[in-house]
Coordinates of C-alpha atoms and ligand atoms in Angstrom, one line a residue:
X52 CA -5.0 -16.8 4.0
X53 CA -1.2 -16.8 4.4
X54 CA 1.1 -15.9 1.7
X55 CA 2.1 -19.6 1.2
X56 CA -1.5 -20.5 0.5
X57 CA -2.1 -17.5 -1.8
X58 CA -2.3 -17.7 -5.5
X59 CA -0.6 -14.4 -6.1
X60 CA 1.7 -14.7 -9.0
X61 CA 5.2 -15.5 -7.9
X62 CA 5.1 -14.2 -4.3
X63 CA 6.4 -16.9 -2.0
X64 CA 7.6 -14.9 1.0
X65 CA 7.2 -11.7 3.0
X66 CA 10.2 -9.8 1.9
X67 CA 12.7 -10.1 -1.0
X68 CA 16.3 -10.0 0.2
X69 CA 19.5 -11.1 -1.5
X70 CA 17.8 -12.3 -4.7
X71 CA 15.1 -14.5 -3.0
X72 CA 11.9 -14.4 -1.0
X73 CA 12.4 -14.8 2.7
X74 CA 10.1 -14.9 5.8
X75 CA 10.0 -11.8 7.9
X76 CA 10.0 -11.8 11.7
X77 CA 7.1 -9.5 12.5
X78 CA 3.3 -9.9 12.9
X79 CA 1.0 -11.1 10.1
X80 CA -0.6 -8.2 8.3
X81 CA -3.5 -8.4 5.9
X82 CA -3.3 -6.8 2.5
X83 CA -6.9 -5.8 1.9
X84 CA -8.8 -5.2 -1.3
X85 CA -10.5 -1.8 -0.5
X86 CA -13.2 -2.3 -3.1
X87 CA -14.9 -4.9 -0.9
X88 CA -12.9 -5.3 2.3
X89 CA -11.7 -8.8 1.5
X90 CA -8.2 -10.0 2.4
X91 CA -6.0 -10.5 -0.6
X92 CA -3.3 -12.2 1.4
X93 CA -1.4 -11.8 4.7
X94 CA 2.3 -11.1 5.0
X95 CA 4.6 -11.0 8.0
X96 CA 5.9 -7.5 8.5
X97 CA 9.6 -6.8 8.5
X98 CA 11.4 -6.1 11.8
X99 CA 14.6 -4.1 12.2
X100 CA 16.6 -7.4 11.9
X101 CA 15.0 -8.0 8.5
X102 CA 16.0 -4.5 7.4
X103 CA 19.6 -5.1 8.6
X104 CA 19.7 -8.3 6.4
X105 CA 18.4 -6.3 3.4
X106 CA 20.9 -3.5 3.9
X107 CA 23.8 -6.0 4.3
X108 CA 22.7 -7.7 1.1
X109 CA 22.7 -4.4 -0.7
X110 CA 26.0 -3.4 0.7
X111 CA 27.6 -6.7 -0.4
X112 CA 26.3 -6.3 -3.9
X113 CA 27.5 -2.7 -4.3
X114 CA 31.1 -3.1 -5.5
X115 CA 30.3 -5.5 -8.3
X116 CA 27.2 -3.7 -9.5
X117 CA 28.7 -0.3 -9.3
X118 CA 31.6 -1.4 -11.5
X119 CA 29.5 -3.4 -14.0
X120 CA 29.7 -1.7 -17.4
X121 CA 26.8 0.5 -18.4
X122 CA 26.1 -2.0 -21.2
X123 CA 25.8 -4.9 -18.7
X124 CA 23.3 -2.8 -16.6
X125 CA 21.4 -1.8 -19.6
X126 CA 21.1 -5.4 -20.8
X127 CA 19.4 -6.5 -17.5
X128 CA 16.9 -3.6 -17.8
X129 CA 16.1 -4.5 -21.4
X130 CA 15.3 -8.0 -20.2
X131 CA 13.3 -6.7 -17.3
X132 CA 11.2 -4.6 -19.7
X133 CA 10.5 -7.7 -21.8
X134 CA 9.5 -9.7 -18.6
X135 CA 7.2 -6.9 -17.4
X136 CA 5.5 -6.9 -20.8
X137 CA 4.9 -10.7 -20.6
X138 CA 3.5 -10.4 -17.0
X139 CA 1.6 -7.2 -17.6
X140 CA -1.8 -8.8 -16.9
X141 CA -0.7 -10.3 -13.6
X142 CA 0.8 -7.0 -12.4
X143 CA -2.4 -5.1 -13.4
X144 CA -4.6 -7.5 -11.5
X145 CA -2.6 -7.5 -8.3
X146 CA -2.2 -3.7 -8.4
X147 CA -6.0 -3.4 -8.8
X148 CA -6.7 -5.8 -5.9
X149 CA -4.3 -4.3 -3.4
X150 CA -4.8 -0.6 -4.2
X151 CA -8.5 -0.5 -5.4
X152 CA -7.6 0.9 -8.8
X153 CA -9.9 0.2 -11.7
X154 CA -8.4 -2.4 -13.9
X155 CA -8.7 0.1 -16.8
X156 CA -6.2 2.4 -14.9
X157 CA -3.7 -0.3 -14.0
X158 CA -3.8 -1.8 -17.5
X159 CA -3.5 1.5 -19.4
X160 CA -1.5 3.6 -17.1
X161 CA 0.3 2.0 -14.1
X162 CA 1.8 -1.1 -15.8
X163 CA 2.8 0.3 -19.2
X164 CA 4.1 3.4 -17.5
X165 CA 6.4 1.3 -15.4
X166 CA 7.5 -0.8 -18.4
X167 CA 8.3 2.3 -20.3
X168 CA 10.3 3.6 -17.4
X169 CA 12.3 0.4 -17.3
X170 CA 13.0 0.7 -21.1
X171 CA 14.0 4.4 -20.7
X172 CA 16.5 3.7 -17.9
X173 CA 17.9 0.8 -19.8
X174 CA 18.9 3.3 -22.5
X175 CA 19.8 6.1 -20.1
X176 CA 22.2 3.8 -18.2
X177 CA 24.5 3.9 -21.3
X178 CA 24.5 7.6 -21.5
X179 CA 25.7 8.4 -18.0
X180 CA 28.8 10.5 -18.5
X181 CA 30.9 13.0 -16.7
X182 CA 32.2 16.1 -18.5
X183 CA 35.0 15.7 -21.0
X184 CA 38.5 16.2 -19.6
X185 CA 40.0 19.6 -19.8
X186 CA 42.9 21.8 -18.9
X187 CA 41.4 24.5 -16.6
X188 CA 44.9 25.3 -15.2
X189 CA 48.1 25.3 -17.3
X190 CA 49.6 22.6 -15.1
X191 CA 46.7 20.2 -14.7
X192 CA 44.2 18.1 -16.5
X193 CA 40.8 17.7 -14.8
X194 CA 38.3 14.9 -15.3
X195 CA 34.8 14.6 -13.9
X196 CA 33.6 11.1 -12.8
X197 CA 30.0 10.4 -11.9
X198 CA 29.9 7.6 -9.4
X199 CA 27.2 5.6 -7.7
X200 CA 26.5 6.6 -4.1
X201 CA 26.1 3.3 -2.4
X202 CA 23.1 1.7 -0.7
X203 CA 19.9 3.6 -1.3
X204 CA 17.1 3.3 1.3
X205 CA 13.8 4.1 -0.4
X206 CA 10.3 4.6 1.1
X207 CA 7.3 4.5 -1.2
X208 CA 3.6 5.4 -0.7
X209 CA 0.5 3.4 -1.5
X210 CA -1.1 5.5 -4.2
X211 CA 1.0 4.2 -7.2
X212 CA 2.7 1.2 -5.7
X213 CA 4.2 -0.3 -8.8
X214 CA 5.1 3.0 -10.4
X215 CA 6.7 4.3 -7.2
X216 CA 8.8 1.1 -7.0
X217 CA 9.9 1.8 -10.5
X218 CA 10.6 5.5 -10.0
X219 CA 12.8 4.7 -6.9
X220 CA 14.5 1.5 -8.1
X221 CA 15.3 2.3 -11.8
X222 CA 17.5 5.4 -11.7
X223 CA 19.2 4.1 -8.6
X224 CA 20.3 0.8 -10.2
X225 CA 20.9 2.2 -13.7
X226 CA 23.5 4.5 -12.1
X227 CA 25.1 1.6 -10.2
X228 CA 23.6 1.8 -6.8
X229 CA 22.0 -1.0 -4.8
X230 CA 18.7 -0.4 -3.0
X231 CA 16.4 -1.5 -0.2
X232 CA 12.8 -0.4 -0.9
X233 CA 10.1 -0.3 1.7
X234 CA 6.7 -0.1 0.1
X235 CA 3.7 1.1 2.0
X236 CA 2.4 -1.8 4.2
X237 CA -1.1 -1.3 2.6
X238 CA 0.3 -2.2 -0.9
X239 CA 3.5 -4.2 -0.9
X240 CA 2.6 -6.9 -3.5
X241 CA 3.6 -5.5 -6.9
X242 CA 6.9 -4.2 -5.4
X243 CA 7.6 -7.8 -4.4
X244 CA 6.6 -9.1 -7.8
X245 CA 8.9 -6.4 -9.4
X246 CA 11.9 -7.6 -7.3
X247 CA 11.3 -11.1 -8.5
X248 CA 11.1 -9.9 -12.1
X249 CA 14.5 -8.1 -11.6
X250 CA 16.0 -11.4 -10.4
X251 CA 14.5 -13.3 -13.3
X252 CA 16.0 -10.6 -15.7
X253 CA 19.4 -11.5 -14.3
X254 CA 20.0 -8.7 -11.8
X255 CA 22.6 -9.9 -9.4
X256 CA 21.5 -10.9 -5.9
X257 CA 21.2 -8.0 -3.5
X258 CA 21.0 -5.2 -6.0
X259 CA 17.3 -4.8 -5.4
X260 CA 15.7 -5.8 -2.0
X261 CA 12.2 -5.1 -0.8
X262 CA 11.2 -5.2 2.8
X263 CA 7.6 -5.0 3.7
X264 CA 7.0 -3.4 7.0
X265 CA 5.5 -0.6 9.0
X266 CA 6.9 2.9 8.4
X267 CA 7.3 3.5 12.1
X268 CA 9.4 0.3 12.5
X269 CA 11.0 -0.9 9.3
X270 CA 10.9 2.5 7.5
X271 CA 12.4 4.3 10.5
X272 CA 15.1 1.7 10.9
X273 CA 16.0 1.9 7.2
X274 CA 16.3 5.7 7.0
X275 CA 18.5 5.8 10.1
X276 CA 20.7 2.8 9.2
X277 CA 24.4 3.6 9.3
X278 CA 25.1 1.6 6.1
X279 CA 22.4 3.4 4.1
X280 CA 24.1 6.2 2.1
X281 CA 21.1 7.9 0.6
X282 CA 17.4 8.1 1.5
X283 CA 14.8 8.6 -1.2
X284 CA 11.2 9.2 0.0
X285 CA 7.8 9.7 -1.5
X286 CA 4.9 10.4 0.8
X287 CA 3.3 13.1 3.0
X288 CA 5.2 16.2 3.9
X289 CA 4.8 15.5 7.6
X290 CA 6.4 12.1 7.4
X291 CA 9.0 13.4 5.0
X292 CA 10.2 16.0 7.5
X293 CA 10.5 13.3 10.2
X294 CA 12.4 11.1 7.8
X295 CA 14.8 13.9 7.0
X296 CA 15.4 14.5 10.7
X297 CA 16.4 10.9 11.2
X298 CA 18.5 10.7 8.1
X299 CA 20.3 14.0 8.9
X300 CA 21.9 12.4 12.0
X301 CA 24.2 10.5 9.6
X302 CA 24.3 13.3 7.0
X303 CA 22.8 11.1 4.3
X304 CA 22.1 12.3 0.8
X305 CA 18.3 12.9 0.5
X306 CA 15.6 13.0 -2.2
X307 CA 12.1 14.0 -1.1
X308 CA 8.9 13.9 -3.1
X309 CA 6.3 15.2 -0.7
X310 CA 2.7 16.4 -0.8
X311 CA 0.9 18.5 -3.4
X312 CA -2.2 20.7 -3.8
X313 CA -2.1 21.4 -7.5
X314 CA -3.9 24.6 -8.8
X315 CA -5.8 24.5 -12.0
X316 CA -6.0 28.1 -13.4
X317 CA -8.7 28.9 -16.0
X318 CA -8.4 32.2 -17.8
X319 CA -11.4 33.8 -19.4
X320 CA -10.2 33.1 -22.9
X321 CA -9.8 29.3 -22.2
X322 CA -11.6 26.6 -24.2
X323 CA -14.3 26.0 -21.5
X324 CA -15.2 22.5 -22.7
X325 CA -11.5 21.4 -22.6
X326 CA -11.1 23.0 -19.1
X327 CA -14.1 21.2 -17.8
X328 CA -13.1 17.8 -19.1
X329 CA -9.5 18.4 -18.0
X330 CA -10.6 19.4 -14.4
X331 CA -12.7 16.3 -13.9
X332 CA -10.0 13.9 -15.3
X333 CA -7.3 15.8 -13.3
X334 CA -9.2 15.7 -10.1
X335 CA -10.5 12.2 -10.2
X336 CA -7.5 10.2 -11.5
X337 CA -6.7 7.4 -9.1
X338 CA -9.7 8.6 -7.0
X339 CA -7.8 11.8 -6.4
X340 CA -5.0 10.0 -4.6
X341 CA -2.4 11.6 -6.8
X342 CA 0.1 14.2 -5.6
X343 CA -0.3 16.1 -8.8
X344 CA -4.1 15.8 -9.0
X345 CA -6.1 19.0 -9.8
X346 CA -7.4 20.0 -6.4
X347 CA -8.0 23.8 -6.5
X348 CA -9.5 25.3 -9.7
X349 CA -9.3 29.1 -10.0
X350 CA -11.7 30.3 -12.7
X351 CA -11.8 33.8 -14.0
X352 CA -15.1 35.3 -13.1
X353 CA -16.8 35.4 -16.6
X354 CA -16.4 31.5 -16.9
X355 CA -17.1 30.6 -13.2
X356 CA -20.7 29.6 -13.3
X357 CA -20.5 27.7 -16.6
X358 CA -17.3 25.9 -15.4
X359 CA -19.0 24.8 -12.1
X360 CA -22.1 23.6 -14.0
X361 CA -20.0 21.7 -16.6
X362 CA -17.8 20.0 -13.9
X363 CA -20.9 18.9 -12.0
X364 CA -22.4 17.5 -15.2
X365 CA -19.3 15.5 -16.2
X366 CA -18.8 14.3 -12.6
X367 CA -22.3 12.9 -12.7
X368 CA -21.4 10.6 -15.5
X369 CA -18.4 9.0 -13.8
X370 CA -19.1 5.4 -13.1
X371 CA -18.1 4.0 -9.7
X372 CA -18.0 0.2 -9.7
X373 CA -16.2 -3.0 -9.1
X374 CA -12.5 -2.6 -9.8
X375 CA -12.2 -5.6 -12.0
X376 CA -15.0 -4.4 -14.3
X377 CA -13.4 -2.8 -17.4
X378 CA -16.1 -0.2 -17.6
X379 CA -15.5 1.2 -14.1
X380 CA -14.1 4.7 -14.1
X381 CA -13.5 5.3 -10.4
X382 CA -12.6 2.8 -7.7
X383 CA -12.5 3.2 -4.0
X384 CA -10.0 5.0 -1.9
X385 CA -7.1 2.9 -0.7
X386 CA -8.6 2.1 2.7
X387 CA -11.5 2.6 5.0
X388 CA -9.2 5.0 7.0
X389 CA -8.5 7.1 3.9
X390 CA -12.3 7.2 3.2
X391 CA -13.0 8.4 6.7
X392 CA -10.3 11.0 6.4
X393 CA -11.6 12.4 3.1
X394 CA -15.2 12.4 4.4
X395 CA -14.1 14.3 7.5
X396 CA -12.5 17.0 5.3
X397 CA -15.7 17.4 3.4
X398 CA -17.9 17.4 6.5
X399 CA -15.9 20.1 8.1
X400 CA -16.0 22.1 4.9
X401 CA -19.9 22.2 5.0
X402 CA -19.7 24.8 7.8
X403 CA -17.9 27.3 5.5
X404 CA -18.5 26.2 1.9
X405 CA -21.1 24.6 -0.3
X406 CA -20.9 21.0 -1.5
X407 CA -22.4 21.2 -5.0
X408 CA -22.4 17.5 -5.7
X409 CA -21.1 14.3 -4.1
X410 CA -19.9 14.6 -0.5
X411 CA -20.9 11.1 0.5
X412 CA -20.0 7.4 0.2
X413 CA -22.3 5.5 -2.2
X414 CA -24.6 2.9 -0.8
X415 CA -25.9 -0.4 -2.4
X416 CA -23.4 -2.9 -3.5
X417 CA -20.5 -0.5 -3.1
X418 CA -21.1 0.2 0.6
X419 CA -18.7 -2.6 1.6
X420 CA -15.8 -0.8 -0.2
X421 CA -14.0 2.5 0.6
X422 CA -15.8 4.4 -2.2
X423 CA -16.5 8.1 -2.2
X424 CA -18.4 10.0 -4.7
X425 CA -16.8 12.6 -7.0
X426 CA -17.2 15.8 -5.0
X427 CA -17.4 19.5 -6.0
X428 CA -17.1 22.3 -3.5
X429 CA -17.5 26.0 -4.0
X430 CA -17.6 29.0 -1.7
X431 CA -14.6 28.1 0.3
X432 CA -12.2 30.9 1.3
X433 CA -8.6 30.7 0.1
X434 CA -7.2 30.2 3.7
X435 CA -9.7 27.4 4.5
X436 CA -8.6 23.9 5.2
X437 CA -10.1 22.3 2.1
X438 CA -8.2 24.8 -0.1
X439 CA -4.9 24.6 1.8
X440 CA -4.5 21.0 2.9
X441 CA -3.8 17.8 0.8
X442 CA -6.8 15.5 1.3
X443 CA -6.0 12.9 -1.3
X444 CA -9.5 12.1 -2.5
X445 CA -11.9 12.8 -5.4
X446 CA -12.7 16.3 -4.3
X447 CA -12.3 19.5 -6.4
X448 CA -12.7 23.0 -4.9
X449 CA -13.5 25.8 -7.3
X450 CA -12.8 29.5 -6.5
X451 CA -13.3 32.6 -8.7
X452 CA -10.7 35.3 -9.5
X453 CA -10.8 38.6 -11.4
X454 CA -7.4 39.9 -12.6
X455 CA -4.6 37.6 -14.0
X456 CA -2.2 38.6 -11.2
X457 CA -4.8 37.6 -8.6
X458 CA -5.3 34.2 -10.1
X459 CA -1.6 33.5 -10.2
X460 CA -1.1 34.7 -6.7
X461 CA -3.9 32.4 -5.4
X462 CA -2.3 29.5 -7.4
X463 CA 1.0 30.1 -5.5
X464 CA -0.7 30.6 -2.1
X465 CA -0.2 27.2 -0.4
X466 CA 2.9 25.6 1.1
X467 CA 3.1 23.2 -1.8
X468 CA 4.7 23.5 -5.3
X469 CA 4.6 20.1 -7.1
X470 CA 2.4 20.7 -10.2
X471 CA -0.1 23.2 -11.7
X472 CA -1.9 23.8 -14.9
X473 CA -3.0 26.9 -16.8
X474 CA -5.8 27.0 -19.3
X475 CA -5.8 29.8 -22.0
X476 CA -5.6 30.3 -25.8
X477 CA -3.3 33.3 -25.3
X478 CA 0.4 32.4 -25.8
X479 CA 1.6 35.4 -23.9
X480 CA -0.7 34.7 -20.9
X481 CA 0.6 31.1 -20.8
X482 CA 4.2 32.3 -21.0
X483 CA 3.8 34.6 -18.1
X484 CA 1.8 32.1 -16.0
X485 CA 4.3 29.2 -16.5
X486 CA 7.0 31.6 -15.3
X487 CA 5.2 32.9 -12.3
X488 CA 3.8 29.7 -10.9
X489 CA 6.2 28.1 -8.4
X490 CA 5.9 24.4 -9.1
X491 CA 8.0 21.6 -10.5
X492 CA 5.7 21.0 -13.5
X493 CA 3.2 23.3 -15.2
X494 CA 0.9 22.0 -17.9
X495 CA -0.7 24.3 -20.5
X496 CA -4.2 23.2 -21.5
X497 CA -3.8 19.8 -19.9
X498 CA -3.2 18.3 -16.4
X499 CA -1.7 15.0 -15.3
X500 CA 0.3 13.5 -18.2
X501 CA 3.8 12.4 -17.3
X502 CA 6.5 10.9 -19.5
X503 CA 9.7 8.9 -18.7
X504 CA 12.0 11.4 -20.5
X505 CA 10.8 14.4 -18.3
X506 CA 11.5 15.0 -14.6
X507 CA 8.9 15.0 -11.8
X508 CA 9.6 16.7 -8.5
X509 CA 8.6 19.6 -6.3
X510 CA 9.3 23.1 -5.2
X511 CA 8.6 24.5 -1.7
X512 CA 7.2 22.0 0.8
X513 CA 6.6 19.5 -2.0
X514 CA 10.2 18.5 -1.6
X515 CA 13.3 18.5 -3.8
X516 CA 15.0 16.3 -6.3
X517 CA 13.7 14.7 -9.4
X518 CA 12.2 11.3 -10.3
X519 CA 12.2 10.0 -13.9
X520 CA 14.3 11.3 -16.7
X521 CA 18.1 11.7 -16.8
X522 CA 17.7 14.5 -14.2
X523 CA 17.1 11.7 -11.7
X524 CA 20.8 10.7 -12.2
X525 CA 21.7 14.0 -10.4
X526 CA 20.1 12.5 -7.3
X527 CA 21.6 9.1 -7.5
X528 CA 25.2 9.9 -8.5
X529 CA 28.1 11.6 -6.8
X530 CA 30.3 14.0 -8.8
X531 CA 34.1 13.4 -8.3
X532 CA 36.7 15.8 -9.6
X533 CA 40.0 14.0 -10.5
X534 CA 42.9 16.4 -11.1
X535 CA 46.1 15.2 -12.8
X536 CA 49.4 17.0 -12.6
X537 CA 50.8 17.7 -16.2
X538 CA 54.2 19.1 -15.3
X539 CA 56.0 16.0 -13.9
X540 CA 58.0 18.6 -11.8
X541 CA 58.7 17.7 -8.1
X542 CA 58.6 21.4 -7.3
X543 CA 55.4 23.0 -8.5
X544 CA 55.1 26.7 -9.3
X545 CA 52.4 27.2 -6.6
X546 CA 54.6 25.8 -3.8
X547 CA 56.2 29.3 -3.7
X548 CA 53.1 30.5 -1.8
X549 CA 53.7 28.0 0.9
X550 CA 57.4 27.9 1.5
X551 CA 58.9 30.8 -0.6
X552 CA 61.8 30.6 -3.1
X553 CA 64.4 28.1 -2.1
Ligands
NDP267 P1 2.9 8.6 4.7 O1 3.7 9.7 4.3 O2 2.6 8.3 6.1 O3 3.5 7.2 4.1 C1 4.4 7.2 3.0 C2 5.4 6.1 3.3 O4 6.2 6.4 4.4 C3 4.8 4.7 3.6 O5 5.7 3.7 3.1 C4 4.9 4.7 5.2 O6 4.9 3.4 5.7 C5 6.2 5.4 5.4 N1 6.4 5.9 6.7 C6 5.5 6.3 7.6 N2 6.1 6.7 8.8 C7 7.5 6.6 8.6 C8 8.6 6.8 9.4 N3 8.5 7.3 10.6 N4 9.8 6.6 8.8 C9 10.0 6.1 7.6 N5 8.9 5.8 6.8 C10 7.7 6.0 7.3 O7 1.5 8.7 3.9 P2 0.2 8.0 4.3 O8 0.2 6.7 3.7 O9 -0.1 7.9 5.8 O10 -0.9 9.0 3.7 C11 -1.1 10.2 4.5 C12 -1.2 11.4 3.5 O11 0.0 11.5 2.9 C13 -2.2 11.2 2.4 O12 -3.5 11.5 2.7 C14 -1.6 12.2 1.4 O13 -2.1 13.4 1.7 C15 -0.1 12.1 1.6 N6 0.5 11.2 0.6 C16 1.2 11.8 -0.4 C17 1.8 11.1 -1.3 C18 2.5 11.7 -2.5 O14 2.8 11.0 -3.5 N7 3.0 12.9 -2.4 C19 1.7 9.6 -1.3 C20 1.0 9.1 -0.2 C21 0.4 9.9 0.7 P3 3.5 2.6 6.1 O15 2.4 3.3 5.4 O16 3.8 1.3 5.7 O17 3.4 2.8 7.6

C-alpha cells in the first residue's frame, strides 16, 4: 500500500517540509507492524536533496520565528496541546501499529506524556530570560541575552517515536529555533502527524520539518549539513559517537542522549514486595526498549533468593498479546531484527549464566510477531556481556552483593550513566546512594517515572545535555553578553594600559 492509498490520519506525503507534506526522492520503504509483520504503509525515503530542502525551509523560517514574541510562540504551543488532545486516539493507534506498543501504553503514557510536554513548553516559552542587567564594572552596564541558535538537526530513535519527536522539537522551537527532525525509518508516522498538527496549530511554515530517511543517508547528511547549527541526537552510543565526529567538522553545538544500562539496587532493609513489583515494571516497560529500563538488579544477599522468586512469579503473570487489545501488557519488540538481537544476547548468556524464566519467543498466534518472553537471568559475572551491554529487550539480570559499598560500586561499573534506582527504607542509606551513583537520574523506591518539569539526560557514555524541563533551554539557546559603556567619555580609563598617558 502506498501512502496515498493509506488511511493513516492526515499523512499525505513522505516528508513534511516548509509546512506541507511532500514526496521524497528515495526508495519505497515499508513501515511494518511488528506485532504481526503486516505493512502499515510505505513511504519513500528522503535523499540528501530532500534534506537540503528541509534545511533551507528551516533556515528561511528562522529570522521571523526567533524574533516572534514569547507570547506568540506560547500561543501556538497552547493550540498544539489542544489539537493533540483532540487527536489523541489517532496518535495512540498509529504509534501502536508502527512500534508494536500495547494500546494501553500509547494511550496512558506516550500520547498524554507528549501533550503534557507541549503544554509545559508553552508555559516555559514565556519564562525564558537572561539575568537582570548589572554594573559589574564601574564604567559599564552588562546585560545577558539568551538567543536561539538557528537550525537544529535532530535524530530520533524508534523506541518512543512520538515522545522523542516532542522532546526534540518542543524546547527547540519554544526557544525560537527552527528544526529538521529525522525520525527512525522504522517509525516515522507519528512524527509526521505531529508536524501536521504543528502546522494546524498555526506554526509558521518551515519552523518544524520532518524528513523520513535512513540514518546512513538522510541522517548523515543532516548532521554534517553546513547550514545546521546544532545537532541533537537520541540513540545508541556507537551511532552517537559517529554523529559527533561528523558534526564536529563544522564545530556544531551538540546534545547527545545515548545508551543506558540502568542499575536497580535493593538494600536488605527494602520493602521486598515493592522492589519486586518495581523491578518487573521497570524492566518490561516498552518491552524493555527504554534507555532507562531496569536492566541490572543488585540485591543484598539476605533478600536475593526471595527477590528472584518474586520477580519470576510476577513476570509469569505478564500478558503478551495483540497490541490493540487493551488487556495486553507486553507487545513485541520493534522489529524481527531487534528480536533476533535480543535472543542472541540471551543465547550467548546461557554459556555463563542461568536463564530462570523466559528466554524464548512465544509460539502460537504470536509467532508471526517479534515477541519475546519476559526473561530473568542470574549467575552472570559483573564483567559479562549481558551485564555490561545495552540489549534493549525484556531481560532482567539479577546479581547479589554483600556490603553497601560493593553494591554501589557494581551499580557504577558500566560505561553508562543515564538512570538508576535504589530501594531502601533508610533515609541515610538513600542519601548516600543517590550521591555516589553516577547517573543523570536516581529514583528512590521507584524506577521509570518522568515528568515534564524535570530534566532527562546522561552522565558518562550515556551522553550529555538535558531533554525536558527548563534545563533543556541551556541546550537550545546561546548566551550573549552585551556590555554598554556608561561613561560617555571618548578616552576610557583603561586605555592607559594600551597607549600610556597622553
Ligand atoms: P541507532 O542509534 O542506530 O539509531 C538511532 C537513530 O540514529 C535513528 O534515527 C537512525 O536512523 C539514526 N542513525 C543511524 N545511523 C546514523 C548516522 N550515521 N548518522 C545519523 N543518524 C544515524 O539505534 P538502532 O535503532 O539501530 O538501535 C540499536 C541499539 O541502539 C538498540 O538496541 C539500543 O541498544 C540502542 N538505542 C538506544 C536508544 C536510547 O534511547 N538511548 C534508542 C534507540 C536505540 P535509522 O534507524 O532510520 O537508520
